[in-house]
CSV table of C-alpha atoms and ligand atoms in Angstrom, one decimal:
chain,number,residue,atom,x,y,z
Y,1,UNK,CA,0.0,0.0,0.0
Y,2,UNK,CA,1.4,3.4,-0.9
Y,3,UNK,CA,2.1,6.1,1.7
Y,4,UNK,CA,-0.8,8.1,0.5
Y,5,UNK,CA,-3.3,5.2,0.5
Y,6,UNK,CA,-2.6,4.7,4.3
Y,7,UNK,CA,-3.9,8.2,5.0
Y,8,UNK,CA,-7.3,7.9,3.2
Y,9,UNK,CA,-10.3,5.8,3.9
Y,10,UNK,CA,-12.0,3.4,1.4
Y,11,UNK,CA,-13.9,5.3,-1.2
Y,12,UNK,CA,-11.0,7.6,-1.9
Y,13,UNK,CA,-9.1,6.9,-5.1
Y,14,UNK,CA,-5.4,7.5,-4.7
Y,15,UNK,CA,-2.6,7.7,-7.3
Y,16,UNK,CA,1.0,8.7,-7.2
Y,17,UNK,CA,3.7,9.2,-9.8
Y,18,UNK,CA,7.4,10.0,-10.1
Y,19,UNK,CA,7.4,13.5,-11.5
Y,20,UNK,CA,10.5,12.8,-13.6
Y,21,UNK,CA,8.7,10.3,-15.8
Y,22,UNK,CA,7.1,11.5,-19.0
Y,23,UNK,CA,3.5,12.7,-18.7
Y,24,UNK,CA,0.6,11.8,-21.0
Y,25,UNK,CA,-0.8,14.6,-23.2
Y,26,UNK,CA,-3.1,17.1,-21.6
Y,27,UNK,CA,-6.7,17.5,-22.6
Y,28,UNK,CA,-7.5,20.6,-24.7
Y,29,UNK,CA,-9.4,22.1,-21.7
Y,30,UNK,CA,-6.3,21.8,-19.6
Y,31,UNK,CA,-3.8,22.9,-22.2
Y,32,UNK,CA,-4.9,26.5,-22.1
Y,33,UNK,CA,-3.9,26.8,-18.4
Y,34,UNK,CA,-0.2,26.1,-19.0
Y,35,UNK,CA,0.2,27.1,-22.6
Y,36,UNK,CA,2.6,29.9,-21.6
Y,37,UNK,CA,4.2,28.1,-18.7
Y,38,UNK,CA,7.8,27.0,-18.6
Y,39,UNK,CA,8.6,23.3,-19.4
Y,40,UNK,CA,9.0,22.3,-15.7
Y,41,UNK,CA,5.6,23.8,-14.7
Y,42,UNK,CA,3.9,22.1,-17.7
Y,43,UNK,CA,5.4,18.8,-16.7
Y,44,UNK,CA,4.4,19.2,-13.0
Y,45,UNK,CA,0.8,20.2,-14.1
Y,46,UNK,CA,0.6,17.3,-16.5
Y,47,UNK,CA,1.8,14.7,-14.0
Y,48,UNK,CA,-0.7,16.0,-11.5
Y,49,UNK,CA,-3.5,15.5,-14.2
Y,50,UNK,CA,-2.1,12.0,-14.9
Y,51,UNK,CA,-2.4,11.2,-11.2
Y,52,UNK,CA,-5.9,12.6,-11.0
Y,53,UNK,CA,-7.0,10.4,-13.9
Y,54,UNK,CA,-5.3,7.3,-12.4
Y,55,UNK,CA,-7.1,8.0,-9.1
Y,56,UNK,CA,-10.4,8.3,-10.9
Y,57,UNK,CA,-9.8,5.0,-12.7
Y,58,UNK,CA,-9.4,3.3,-9.3
Y,59,UNK,CA,-13.0,4.3,-8.6
Y,60,UNK,CA,-14.3,3.3,-12.0
Y,61,UNK,CA,-14.6,6.9,-13.2
Y,62,UNK,CA,-13.7,7.4,-16.9
Y,63,UNK,CA,-10.7,9.5,-17.6
Y,64,UNK,CA,-11.7,13.1,-18.3
Y,65,UNK,CA,-10.3,16.7,-18.2
Y,66,UNK,CA,-9.5,18.5,-14.9
Y,67,UNK,CA,-9.1,22.1,-16.0
Y,68,UNK,CA,-8.0,24.8,-13.6
Y,69,UNK,CA,-9.7,28.0,-12.6
Y,70,UNK,CA,-8.2,31.5,-12.7
Y,71,UNK,CA,-7.5,30.9,-9.0
Y,72,UNK,CA,-5.5,27.8,-9.9
Y,73,UNK,CA,-7.9,25.4,-8.1
Y,74,UNK,CA,-8.7,22.3,-10.1
Y,75,UNK,CA,-12.2,22.1,-11.6
Y,76,UNK,CA,-13.2,18.6,-10.9
Y,77,UNK,CA,-15.8,16.8,-13.0
Y,78,UNK,CA,-19.4,17.0,-11.7
Y,79,UNK,CA,-19.9,14.7,-8.7
Y,80,UNK,CA,-16.2,14.4,-8.0
Y,81,UNK,CA,-14.0,16.1,-5.3
Y,82,UNK,CA,-10.3,15.8,-5.2
Y,83,UNK,CA,-6.9,17.3,-4.5
Y,84,UNK,CA,-3.5,17.3,-6.1
Y,85,UNK,CA,0.0,17.9,-4.8
Y,86,UNK,CA,3.5,17.7,-6.2
Y,87,UNK,CA,7.0,18.2,-4.8
Y,88,UNK,CA,10.5,17.1,-6.0
Y,89,UNK,CA,10.3,13.3,-6.3
Y,90,UNK,CA,6.6,12.6,-5.7
Y,91,UNK,CA,3.3,13.7,-7.2
Y,92,UNK,CA,-0.1,12.5,-6.0
Y,93,UNK,CA,-3.8,13.0,-6.4
Y,94,UNK,CA,-6.9,11.8,-4.5
Y,95,UNK,CA,-10.5,11.8,-5.7
Y,96,UNK,CA,-13.8,10.7,-4.3
Y,97,UNK,CA,-17.5,10.7,-5.3
Y,98,UNK,CA,-19.9,13.3,-3.7
Y,99,UNK,CA,-22.6,10.6,-3.9
Y,100,UNK,CA,-20.6,8.6,-1.4
Y,101,UNK,CA,-20.7,11.4,1.1
Y,102,UNK,CA,-17.4,13.1,0.4
Y,103,UNK,CA,-17.6,17.0,0.5
Y,104,UNK,CA,-13.9,17.9,0.0
Y,105,UNK,CA,-10.4,16.3,0.1
Y,106,UNK,CA,-7.0,17.9,0.9
Y,107,UNK,CA,-3.6,16.5,0.1
Y,108,UNK,CA,-0.1,18.0,0.5
Y,109,UNK,CA,3.3,16.4,-0.1
Y,110,UNK,CA,6.5,18.0,1.1
Y,111,UNK,CA,10.1,16.9,1.4
Y,112,UNK,CA,10.8,15.5,4.9
Y,113,UNK,CA,13.3,18.3,5.7
Y,114,UNK,CA,13.2,21.0,8.3
Y,115,UNK,CA,11.3,24.2,7.5
Y,116,UNK,CA,13.6,27.1,7.0
Y,117,UNK,CA,14.0,29.1,10.3
Y,118,UNK,CA,13.3,32.3,8.5
Y,119,UNK,CA,9.9,31.1,7.4
Y,120,UNK,CA,8.8,30.1,10.9
Y,121,UNK,CA,7.1,33.4,11.9
Y,122,UNK,CA,5.3,33.7,8.6
Y,123,UNK,CA,3.9,30.1,8.8
Y,124,UNK,CA,3.4,29.4,12.5
Y,125,UNK,CA,1.4,31.1,15.2
Y,126,UNK,CA,2.9,31.9,18.6
Y,127,UNK,CA,1.3,28.9,20.1
Y,128,UNK,CA,2.7,26.6,17.4
Y,129,UNK,CA,6.2,28.1,17.9
Y,130,UNK,CA,6.0,27.6,21.7
Y,131,UNK,CA,5.1,23.9,21.0
Y,132,UNK,CA,7.9,23.5,18.5
Y,133,UNK,CA,10.5,25.1,20.8
Y,134,UNK,CA,9.6,22.6,23.5
Y,135,UNK,CA,10.5,19.6,21.2
Y,136,UNK,CA,14.0,18.2,20.9
Y,137,UNK,CA,16.0,20.2,18.5
Y,138,UNK,CA,16.2,17.3,16.1
Y,139,UNK,CA,12.4,17.2,15.8
Y,140,UNK,CA,11.3,20.8,15.8
Y,141,UNK,CA,12.3,21.8,12.2
Y,142,UNK,CA,10.6,18.7,10.7
Y,143,UNK,CA,7.5,19.2,12.8
Y,144,UNK,CA,7.4,22.8,11.6
Y,145,UNK,CA,7.4,21.5,8.0
Y,146,UNK,CA,4.5,19.1,9.0
Y,147,UNK,CA,2.6,22.1,10.3
Y,148,UNK,CA,3.2,23.9,7.1
Y,149,UNK,CA,2.0,20.9,5.1
Y,150,UNK,CA,-1.1,20.5,7.3
Y,151,UNK,CA,-2.0,24.2,6.6
Y,152,UNK,CA,-1.6,23.7,2.9
Y,153,UNK,CA,-3.9,20.7,3.2
Y,154,UNK,CA,-6.5,22.7,5.2
Y,155,UNK,CA,-6.3,25.4,2.6
Y,156,UNK,CA,-6.9,23.0,-0.3
Y,157,UNK,CA,-9.8,21.3,1.6
Y,158,UNK,CA,-11.6,24.5,2.6
Y,159,UNK,CA,-11.2,26.4,-0.6
Y,160,UNK,CA,-13.6,24.5,-2.8
Y,161,UNK,CA,-16.3,25.1,-0.1
Y,162,UNK,CA,-15.5,28.7,1.0
Y,163,UNK,CA,-13.8,30.2,-2.1
Y,164,UNK,CA,-11.6,32.1,0.3
Y,165,UNK,CA,-7.9,32.7,0.4
Y,166,UNK,CA,-6.9,32.4,4.0
Y,167,UNK,CA,-3.4,33.0,5.3
Y,168,UNK,CA,-1.1,30.8,7.4
Y,169,UNK,CA,-2.2,32.5,10.7
Y,170,UNK,CA,-5.9,32.0,9.9
Y,171,UNK,CA,-5.6,28.4,11.1
Y,172,UNK,CA,-3.6,26.8,13.9
Y,173,UNK,CA,-2.4,23.1,13.9
Y,174,UNK,CA,-2.0,20.8,16.8
Y,175,UNK,CA,0.0,17.7,15.8
Y,176,UNK,CA,-0.5,14.5,17.7
Y,177,UNK,CA,2.7,12.8,16.8
Y,178,UNK,CA,1.9,9.5,18.5
Y,179,UNK,CA,-1.4,9.1,16.6
Y,180,UNK,CA,-0.1,10.7,13.4
Y,181,UNK,CA,-3.1,13.0,13.3
Y,182,UNK,CA,-3.6,16.7,13.5
Y,183,UNK,CA,-6.4,19.1,14.5
Y,184,UNK,CA,-6.8,22.4,12.6
Y,185,UNK,CA,-8.6,25.2,14.3
Y,186,UNK,CA,-10.0,28.2,12.4
Y,187,UNK,CA,-9.2,31.7,13.7
Y,188,UNK,CA,-11.2,33.4,11.0
Y,189,UNK,CA,-14.7,32.9,9.5
Y,190,UNK,CA,-14.4,31.4,6.0
Y,191,UNK,CA,-18.0,30.4,5.5
Y,192,UNK,CA,-19.1,27.6,5.9
Y,193,UNK,CA,-16.2,27.4,8.4
Y,194,UNK,CA,-16.4,29.4,11.5
Y,195,UNK,CA,-14.0,30.8,14.1
Y,196,UNK,CA,-13.0,27.9,16.5
Y,197,UNK,CA,-14.3,25.3,14.1
Y,198,UNK,CA,-12.0,22.3,14.2
Y,199,UNK,CA,-11.2,19.9,11.4
Y,200,UNK,CA,-9.2,16.6,11.7
Y,201,UNK,CA,-6.4,15.4,9.5
Y,202,UNK,CA,-3.8,12.7,9.3
Y,203,UNK,CA,-0.1,12.8,8.4
Y,204,UNK,CA,2.7,10.4,7.6
Y,205,UNK,CA,6.5,10.8,7.3
Y,206,UNK,CA,8.2,8.2,5.3
Y,207,UNK,CA,10.6,7.6,2.4
Y,208,UNK,CA,11.8,11.2,2.5
Y,209,UNK,CA,8.3,12.8,2.3
Y,210,UNK,CA,5.8,14.4,4.7
Y,211,UNK,CA,2.2,13.8,3.5
Y,212,UNK,CA,-0.8,15.4,5.1
Y,213,UNK,CA,-4.4,14.5,4.3
Y,214,UNK,CA,-7.9,15.7,5.1
Y,215,UNK,CA,-11.3,14.3,4.3
Y,216,UNK,CA,-14.6,16.1,4.9
Y,217,UNK,CA,-17.7,14.1,4.8
Y,218,UNK,CA,-21.3,14.6,5.7
Y,219,UNK,CA,-24.4,16.3,4.4
Y,220,UNK,CA,-25.5,19.9,4.7
Y,221,UNK,CA,-26.8,20.7,8.2
Y,222,UNK,CA,-27.7,23.9,10.1
Y,223,UNK,CA,-24.3,24.9,11.4
Y,224,UNK,CA,-20.9,24.5,10.0
Y,225,UNK,CA,-19.9,22.5,13.1
Y,226,UNK,CA,-22.7,20.0,12.5
Y,227,UNK,CA,-22.0,20.0,8.9
Y,228,UNK,CA,-18.9,18.0,8.9
Y,229,UNK,CA,-18.0,14.6,10.1
Y,230,UNK,CA,-14.3,13.8,9.7
Y,231,UNK,CA,-12.3,10.8,10.7
Y,232,UNK,CA,-14.5,8.5,12.7
S,301,COA,C1,-1.9,26.4,-3.7
S,301,COA,C2,-1.1,26.1,-2.5
S,301,COA,C3,-2.0,25.7,-1.4
S,301,COA,C4,-0.1,24.9,-2.7
S,301,COA,O1,0.7,25.2,-3.9
S,301,COA,P1,2.1,24.5,-4.0
S,301,COA,O2,3.0,25.2,-3.0
S,301,COA,O3,2.5,24.6,-5.4
S,301,COA,O4,2.0,23.0,-3.6
S,301,COA,P2,1.3,21.7,-4.1
S,301,COA,O5,2.0,21.2,-5.3
S,301,COA,O6,1.2,20.8,-3.0
S,301,COA,O7,-0.2,22.1,-4.6
S,301,COA,C5,-0.4,22.6,-5.8
S,301,COA,C6,-1.8,22.1,-6.3
S,301,COA,O8,-2.8,22.6,-5.4
S,301,COA,C7,-4.0,22.7,-6.2
S,301,COA,N1,-4.5,24.0,-5.8
S,301,COA,C8,-4.1,25.2,-6.2
S,301,COA,N2,-4.9,26.2,-5.7
S,301,COA,C9,-5.9,25.5,-5.0
S,301,COA,C10,-7.0,26.0,-4.3
S,301,COA,N3,-7.3,27.3,-4.2
S,301,COA,N4,-7.8,25.1,-3.8
S,301,COA,C11,-7.5,23.8,-3.9
S,301,COA,N5,-6.5,23.3,-4.5
S,301,COA,C12,-5.7,24.2,-5.1
S,301,COA,C13,-3.6,22.6,-7.6
S,301,COA,O9,-4.0,21.3,-8.1
S,301,COA,C14,-2.1,22.7,-7.6
S,301,COA,O10,-1.5,22.0,-8.6
S,301,COA,P3,-1.6,22.3,-10.2
S,301,COA,O11,-1.6,23.8,-10.3
S,301,COA,O12,-0.5,21.6,-10.8
S,301,COA,O13,-3.0,21.8,-10.5
S,301,COA,C15,-0.2,27.3,-2.0
S,301,COA,O14,0.7,27.7,-2.9
S,301,COA,C16,-1.1,28.6,-1.8
S,301,COA,O15,-1.5,29.3,-2.7
S,301,COA,N6,-1.4,28.7,-0.5
S,301,COA,C17,-2.3,29.8,-0.1
S,301,COA,C18,-2.1,30.2,1.3
S,301,COA,C19,-2.1,29.0,2.3
S,301,COA,O16,-1.7,27.9,2.0
S,301,COA,N7,-2.7,29.3,3.5
S,301,COA,C20,-2.7,28.3,4.5
S,301,COA,C21,-4.0,28.6,5.2
S,301,COA,S1,-4.1,27.7,6.7
């Protein structure tokens, strides 16, 4: 089982690829988005689309275009939710069917290396920095990178529902290293998400990568808090 697959429940299609391998051709609807991009960006985008289609196939969904909006967010086919991430050495995508109760997915892949010290204040809240500083020195930089990755995953999960660009201090992350899970707490309203709303995610560190994952399930309810059930 791949590293990503361990982080997602049944019903989520998962695919990964080595970004250095050749990518299949883009669909015309996707081509426009990278027609002026440099070769490396075209390749990254194309491998992400390959992964998205491979992930769809695992759920029996026919291969189809996944264009991007002006905001860069993937435009998933009707009835599908998903997320894409790439970094040096690994690209991945996850997809799921709305009809199976999935409302949004988030995926982020980062190299398992410490976050640059000079990014710490921009990425982490004071509380997160206090927690990191209490860790053994050999762990704190890597856990800071995990917090960064978790925030990217929260961002990708919330955006399709809220349409809002939120910054790194809009959410704080509490990592449970023993359980390999994290809790993300909103400090802003990003409807349907509210201040103090908490979402749950999972993470794994293996084979030189940190992967963070989030799944939102459930049906529309009266309040944002009731609206989401996450990892049971
Ligand atoms: C988009 C972003 C989340 C990740 O981009 P990145 O650093 O290139 O990292 P990744 O490769 O993991 O992810 C890129 C993929 O995310 C997806 N993506 C981009 N914007 C997105 C959005 N608004 N919503 C959902 N997914 C998005 C795309 O599929 C993109 O790949 P593609 O352009 O090849 O299709 C980040 O750059 C960004 O803009 N962040 C905004 C601020 C933020 O993260 N705040 C944290 C709040 S807690």
